[in-house]
Amino acid sequence: MKTVSVTEFRSNIKRYLDIAQEEKLVIHRSKGSSFVIVPLEDDKDDLILNEIIQEHLLGKNHNVTSVFSGDEAQEIIYTKTFDLMLLDVNVPNINGFELLKDLRDSGIKTPAIFLTSAHMLEDVEKGFKSGCDDYIKKPFELRELDLRIENIKRLHNISPSNNILISF
């Protein structure tokens, strides 16, 4: 395991994200809220969005953990405690709806927000039936994401020092 300062990570974010993607590594910070990000398949736009969200959340002093498949997200959720999950639907191996339903069925009640391009009303309904607390359709503005994260933190009494998981 390699530990780097936030300053070094931010100045070399592209390099660290490339390494993480190539080697299927998990990236996380140890202070603030903790996030896991799972980009969709190998879509370049989703990898860029992953990087933008990660950098944005790091700038807000959240911890960020990136994984690159539903299986990896599931594994880390069972080994680490998070206060909020940000999930996508169309991820490799386990789709986000199935992942969240499995988590809910096994007693994990961590609040979850879907960030997804699945725009149909049936998708939104499926997301809420799988157990999500909110649903954001792509494209979205980072400010909207901030507002929804803050709302979930307020509703669930999550303090700024607690962990948040993002998986998309």
PDB file of C-alpha atoms in Angstrom:
ATOM      1  CA  MET A   1       0.000   0.000   0.000  1.00  0.00           C
ATOM      2  CA  LYS A   2       1.336   3.420  -0.937  1.00  0.00           C
ATOM      3  CA  THR A   3       0.263   6.531   0.956  1.00  0.00           C
ATOM      4  CA  VAL A   4       0.591   9.975  -0.610  1.00  0.00           C
ATOM      5  CA  SER A   5      -0.345  13.430   0.608  1.00  0.00           C
ATOM      6  CA  VAL A   6      -3.524  15.084  -0.629  1.00  0.00           C
ATOM      7  CA  THR A   7      -1.405  17.759  -2.325  1.00  0.00           C
ATOM      8  CA  GLU A   8       0.651  15.180  -4.198  1.00  0.00           C
ATOM      9  CA  PHE A   9      -2.461  13.195  -5.111  1.00  0.00           C
ATOM     10  CA  ARG A  10      -4.249  16.272  -6.460  1.00  0.00           C
ATOM     11  CA  SER A  11      -1.233  17.371  -8.492  1.00  0.00           C
ATOM     12  CA  ASN A  12      -0.813  13.867  -9.952  1.00  0.00           C
ATOM     13  CA  ILE A  13      -4.450  12.737  -9.986  1.00  0.00           C
ATOM     14  CA  LYS A  14      -4.402  11.627 -13.624  1.00  0.00           C
ATOM     15  CA  ARG A  15      -1.334   9.444 -13.053  1.00  0.00           C
ATOM     16  CA  TYR A  16      -2.785   7.823  -9.913  1.00  0.00           C
ATOM     17  CA  LEU A  17      -6.135   7.187 -11.588  1.00  0.00           C
ATOM     18  CA  ASP A  18      -4.390   5.609 -14.591  1.00  0.00           C
ATOM     19  CA  ILE A  19      -2.368   3.351 -12.285  1.00  0.00           C
ATOM     20  CA  ALA A  20      -5.489   2.425 -10.303  1.00  0.00           C
ATOM     21  CA  GLN A  21      -7.390   1.564 -13.459  1.00  0.00           C
ATOM     22  CA  GLU A  22      -4.571  -0.501 -14.990  1.00  0.00           C
ATOM     23  CA  GLU A  23      -3.844  -2.407 -11.798  1.00  0.00           C
ATOM     24  CA  LYS A  24      -7.441  -2.539 -10.465  1.00  0.00           C
ATOM     25  CA  LEU A  25      -6.449  -0.710  -7.293  1.00  0.00           C
ATOM     26  CA  VAL A  26      -8.591   0.999  -4.684  1.00  0.00           C
ATOM     27  CA  ILE A  27      -7.853   4.649  -3.903  1.00  0.00           C
ATOM     28  CA  HIS A  28      -8.960   6.190  -0.630  1.00  0.00           C
ATOM     29  CA  ARG A  29      -8.263   9.024   1.814  1.00  0.00           C
ATOM     30  CA  SER A  30      -8.207   8.602   5.550  1.00  0.00           C
ATOM     31  CA  LYS A  31      -9.945  11.802   6.744  1.00  0.00           C
ATOM     32  CA  GLY A  32     -13.343  13.329   6.066  1.00  0.00           C
ATOM     33  CA  SER A  33     -16.103  11.497   4.263  1.00  0.00           C
ATOM     34  CA  SER A  34     -15.078   8.403   2.324  1.00  0.00           C
ATOM     35  CA  PHE A  35     -16.203   7.725  -1.216  1.00  0.00           C
ATOM     36  CA  VAL A  36     -15.933   4.814  -3.614  1.00  0.00           C
ATOM     37  CA  ILE A  37     -16.303   5.524  -7.330  1.00  0.00           C
ATOM     38  CA  VAL A  38     -16.927   2.765  -9.877  1.00  0.00           C
ATOM     39  CA  PRO A  39     -16.867   4.031 -13.484  1.00  0.00           C
ATOM     40  CA  LEU A  40     -19.065   2.411 -16.108  1.00  0.00           C
ATOM     41  CA  GLU A  41     -17.308  -0.314 -18.073  1.00  0.00           C
ATOM     42  CA  ASP A  42     -14.449   1.156 -20.151  1.00  0.00           C
ATOM     43  CA  ASP A  43     -16.380   4.168 -21.433  1.00  0.00           C
ATOM     44  CA  LYS A  44     -13.918   7.060 -21.655  1.00  0.00           C
ATOM     45  CA  ASP A  45     -16.615   9.622 -20.767  1.00  0.00           C
ATOM     46  CA  ASP A  46     -17.392   7.750 -17.556  1.00  0.00           C
ATOM     47  CA  LEU A  47     -13.710   7.524 -16.647  1.00  0.00           C
ATOM     48  CA  ILE A  48     -13.452  11.295 -17.111  1.00  0.00           C
ATOM     49  CA  LEU A  49     -16.600  11.839 -15.033  1.00  0.00           C
ATOM     50  CA  ASN A  50     -15.147   9.546 -12.376  1.00  0.00           C
ATOM     51  CA  GLU A  51     -12.001  11.675 -12.272  1.00  0.00           C
ATOM     52  CA  ILE A  52     -13.972  14.947 -12.153  1.00  0.00           C
ATOM     53  CA  ILE A  53     -16.181  13.751  -9.290  1.00  0.00           C
ATOM     54  CA  GLN A  54     -13.223  12.336  -7.415  1.00  0.00           C
ATOM     55  CA  GLU A  55     -11.243  15.575  -7.708  1.00  0.00           C
ATOM     56  CA  HIS A  56     -14.325  17.609  -6.759  1.00  0.00           C
ATOM     57  CA  LEU A  57     -14.977  15.516  -3.654  1.00  0.00           C
ATOM     58  CA  LEU A  58     -11.326  15.572  -2.631  1.00  0.00           C
ATOM     59  CA  GLY A  59     -11.523  19.359  -2.879  1.00  0.00           C
ATOM     60  CA  LYS A  60     -14.452  19.230  -0.443  1.00  0.00           C
ATOM     61  CA  ASN A  61     -12.283  17.228   2.015  1.00  0.00           C
ATOM     62  CA  HIS A  62     -14.072  13.933   1.459  1.00  0.00           C
ATOM     63  CA  ASN A  63     -12.270  10.620   1.312  1.00  0.00           C
ATOM     64  CA  VAL A  64     -12.501   9.016  -2.113  1.00  0.00           C
ATOM     65  CA  THR A  65     -12.090   5.359  -2.975  1.00  0.00           C
ATOM     66  CA  SER A  66     -12.283   4.267  -6.629  1.00  0.00           C
ATOM     67  CA  VAL A  67     -13.089   0.747  -7.745  1.00  0.00           C
ATOM     68  CA  PHE A  68     -13.733  -0.416 -11.262  1.00  0.00           C
ATOM     69  CA  SER A  69     -16.481  -3.064 -11.105  1.00  0.00           C
ATOM     70  CA  GLY A  70     -19.570  -4.012  -9.161  1.00  0.00           C
ATOM     71  CA  ASP A  71     -17.685  -6.967  -7.662  1.00  0.00           C
ATOM     72  CA  GLU A  72     -14.970  -4.679  -6.291  1.00  0.00           C
ATOM     73  CA  ALA A  73     -17.584  -2.284  -4.927  1.00  0.00           C
ATOM     74  CA  GLN A  74     -19.386  -5.150  -3.213  1.00  0.00           C
ATOM     75  CA  GLU A  75     -16.149  -6.450  -1.712  1.00  0.00           C
ATOM     76  CA  ILE A  76     -15.109  -3.090  -0.279  1.00  0.00           C
ATOM     77  CA  ILE A  77     -18.591  -2.367   1.077  1.00  0.00           C
ATOM     78  CA  TYR A  78     -18.406  -5.576   3.125  1.00  0.00           C
ATOM     79  CA  THR A  79     -14.916  -4.775   4.427  1.00  0.00           C
ATOM     80  CA  LYS A  80     -15.180  -1.044   5.171  1.00  0.00           C
ATOM     81  CA  THR A  81     -17.913   1.094   6.724  1.00  0.00           C
ATOM     82  CA  PHE A  82     -19.341   3.995   4.726  1.00  0.00           C
ATOM     83  CA  ASP A  83     -21.961   6.585   5.567  1.00  0.00           C
ATOM     84  CA  LEU A  84     -23.185   7.186   1.993  1.00  0.00           C
ATOM     85  CA  MET A  85     -22.915   5.294  -1.283  1.00  0.00           C
ATOM     86  CA  LEU A  86     -23.012   6.916  -4.706  1.00  0.00           C
ATOM     87  CA  LEU A  87     -23.701   4.179  -7.247  1.00  0.00           C
ATOM     88  CA  ASP A  88     -24.163   3.819 -10.985  1.00  0.00           C
ATOM     89  CA  VAL A  89     -26.414   1.242 -12.600  1.00  0.00           C
ATOM     90  CA  ASN A  90     -24.453  -0.082 -15.601  1.00  0.00           C
ATOM     91  CA  VAL A  91     -21.219  -1.280 -14.022  1.00  0.00           C
ATOM     92  CA  PRO A  92     -19.315  -4.451 -14.947  1.00  0.00           C
ATOM     93  CA  ASN A  93     -20.215  -7.776 -13.281  1.00  0.00           C
ATOM     94  CA  ILE A  94     -23.040  -6.633 -10.953  1.00  0.00           C
ATOM     95  CA  ASN A  95     -25.372  -3.829 -12.004  1.00  0.00           C
ATOM     96  CA  GLY A  96     -26.056  -1.124  -9.444  1.00  0.00           C
ATOM     97  CA  PHE A  97     -29.699  -2.121  -8.872  1.00  0.00           C
ATOM     98  CA  GLU A  98     -28.691  -5.719  -8.078  1.00  0.00           C
ATOM     99  CA  LEU A  99     -25.750  -4.579  -5.944  1.00  0.00           C
ATOM    100  CA  LEU A 100     -27.894  -2.291  -3.802  1.00  0.00           C
ATOM    101  CA  LYS A 101     -30.702  -4.846  -3.471  1.00  0.00           C
ATOM    102  CA  ASP A 102     -28.167  -7.480  -2.330  1.00  0.00           C
ATOM    103  CA  LEU A 103     -26.720  -5.022   0.194  1.00  0.00           C
ATOM    104  CA  ARG A 104     -30.165  -4.163   1.540  1.00  0.00           C
ATOM    105  CA  ASP A 105     -31.098  -7.874   1.727  1.00  0.00           C
ATOM    106  CA  SER A 106     -27.960  -8.511   3.797  1.00  0.00           C
ATOM    107  CA  GLY A 107     -28.825  -5.762   6.258  1.00  0.00           C
ATOM    108  CA  ILE A 108     -26.588  -2.940   4.988  1.00  0.00           C
ATOM    109  CA  LYS A 109     -28.684   0.210   5.339  1.00  0.00           C
ATOM    110  CA  THR A 110     -26.063   2.768   4.272  1.00  0.00           C
ATOM    111  CA  PRO A 111     -27.826   5.600   2.397  1.00  0.00           C
ATOM    112  CA  ALA A 112     -27.347   5.425  -1.390  1.00  0.00           C
ATOM    113  CA  ILE A 113     -27.674   7.814  -4.326  1.00  0.00           C
ATOM    114  CA  PHE A 114     -27.691   6.540  -7.911  1.00  0.00           C
ATOM    115  CA  LEU A 115     -25.757   8.652 -10.466  1.00  0.00           C
ATOM    116  CA  THR A 116     -26.813   7.208 -13.802  1.00  0.00           C
ATOM    117  CA  SER A 117     -27.714   7.698 -17.433  1.00  0.00           C
ATOM    118  CA  ALA A 118     -30.720   5.367 -16.955  1.00  0.00           C
ATOM    119  CA  HIS A 119     -33.366   8.071 -17.545  1.00  0.00           C
ATOM    120  CA  MET A 120     -36.620   6.133 -17.932  1.00  0.00           C
ATOM    121  CA  LEU A 121     -39.241   6.373 -15.205  1.00  0.00           C
ATOM    122  CA  GLU A 122     -39.068   2.576 -14.914  1.00  0.00           C
ATOM    123  CA  ASP A 123     -35.331   2.888 -14.120  1.00  0.00           C
ATOM    124  CA  VAL A 124     -35.995   5.484 -11.433  1.00  0.00           C
ATOM    125  CA  GLU A 125     -38.685   3.243  -9.952  1.00  0.00           C
ATOM    126  CA  LYS A 126     -36.359   0.233 -10.043  1.00  0.00           C
ATOM    127  CA  GLY A 127     -33.661   2.310  -8.311  1.00  0.00           C
ATOM    128  CA  PHE A 128     -35.958   3.296  -5.462  1.00  0.00           C
ATOM    129  CA  LYS A 129     -37.346  -0.253  -5.161  1.00  0.00           C
ATOM    130  CA  SER A 130     -33.775  -1.557  -4.882  1.00  0.00           C
ATOM    131  CA  GLY A 131     -33.327   0.714  -1.872  1.00  0.00           C
ATOM    132  CA  CYS A 132     -31.783   4.012  -2.996  1.00  0.00           C
ATOM    133  CA  ASP A 133     -32.399   7.244  -1.108  1.00  0.00           C
ATOM    134  CA  ASP A 134     -31.991   9.520  -4.150  1.00  0.00           C
ATOM    135  CA  TYR A 135     -31.523   9.250  -7.927  1.00  0.00           C
ATOM    136  CA  ILE A 136     -29.574  11.704 -10.116  1.00  0.00           C
ATOM    137  CA  LYS A 137     -29.820  11.480 -13.907  1.00  0.00           C
ATOM    138  CA  LYS A 138     -26.723  12.227 -16.005  1.00  0.00           C
ATOM    139  CA  PRO A 139     -25.725  14.782 -17.018  1.00  0.00           C
ATOM    140  CA  PHE A 140     -25.818  16.701 -13.751  1.00  0.00           C
ATOM    141  CA  GLU A 141     -23.966  19.628 -12.232  1.00  0.00           C
ATOM    142  CA  LEU A 142     -21.545  19.072  -9.373  1.00  0.00           C
ATOM    143  CA  ARG A 143     -23.472  21.611  -7.300  1.00  0.00           C
ATOM    144  CA  GLU A 144     -26.571  19.397  -7.565  1.00  0.00           C
ATOM    145  CA  LEU A 145     -24.504  16.450  -6.354  1.00  0.00           C
ATOM    146  CA  ASP A 146     -23.250  18.560  -3.429  1.00  0.00           C
ATOM    147  CA  LEU A 147     -26.809  19.565  -2.490  1.00  0.00           C
ATOM    148  CA  ARG A 148     -28.057  15.991  -2.576  1.00  0.00           C
ATOM    149  CA  ILE A 149     -25.088  14.681  -0.569  1.00  0.00           C
ATOM    150  CA  GLU A 150     -25.636  17.395   2.033  1.00  0.00           C
ATOM    151  CA  ASN A 151     -29.340  16.525   2.177  1.00  0.00           C
ATOM    152  CA  ILE A 152     -28.615  12.821   2.761  1.00  0.00           C
ATOM    153  CA  LYS A 153     -26.040  13.732   5.404  1.00  0.00           C
ATOM    154  CA  ARG A 154     -28.601  15.973   7.123  1.00  0.00           C
ATOM    155  CA  LEU A 155     -31.398  13.375   6.983  1.00  0.00           C
ATOM    156  CA  HIS A 156     -29.155  10.631   8.361  1.00  0.00           C
ATOM    157  CA  ASN A 157     -27.163  12.794  10.825  1.00  0.00           C
ATOM    158  CA  ILE A 158     -23.870  12.098   9.068  1.00  0.00           C
ATOM    159  CA  SER A 159     -21.158  14.386  10.416  1.00  0.00           C
ATOM    160  CA  PRO A 160     -18.425  15.799   8.122  1.00  0.00           C
ATOM    161  CA  SER A 161     -15.856  13.389   9.572  1.00  0.00           C
ATOM    162  CA  ASN A 162     -17.821  10.246   8.698  1.00  0.00           C
ATOM    163  CA  ASN A 163     -17.344   7.979   5.693  1.00  0.00           C
ATOM    164  CA  ILE A 164     -19.280   8.179   2.438  1.00  0.00           C
ATOM    165  CA  LEU A 165     -19.090   5.578  -0.340  1.00  0.00           C
ATOM    166  CA  ILE A 166     -19.419   6.470  -4.018  1.00  0.00           C
ATOM    167  CA  SER A 167     -19.656   3.651  -6.506  1.00  0.00           C
ATOM    168  CA  PHE A 168     -20.287   4.388 -10.193  1.00  0.00           C
TER     169      PHE A 168
END
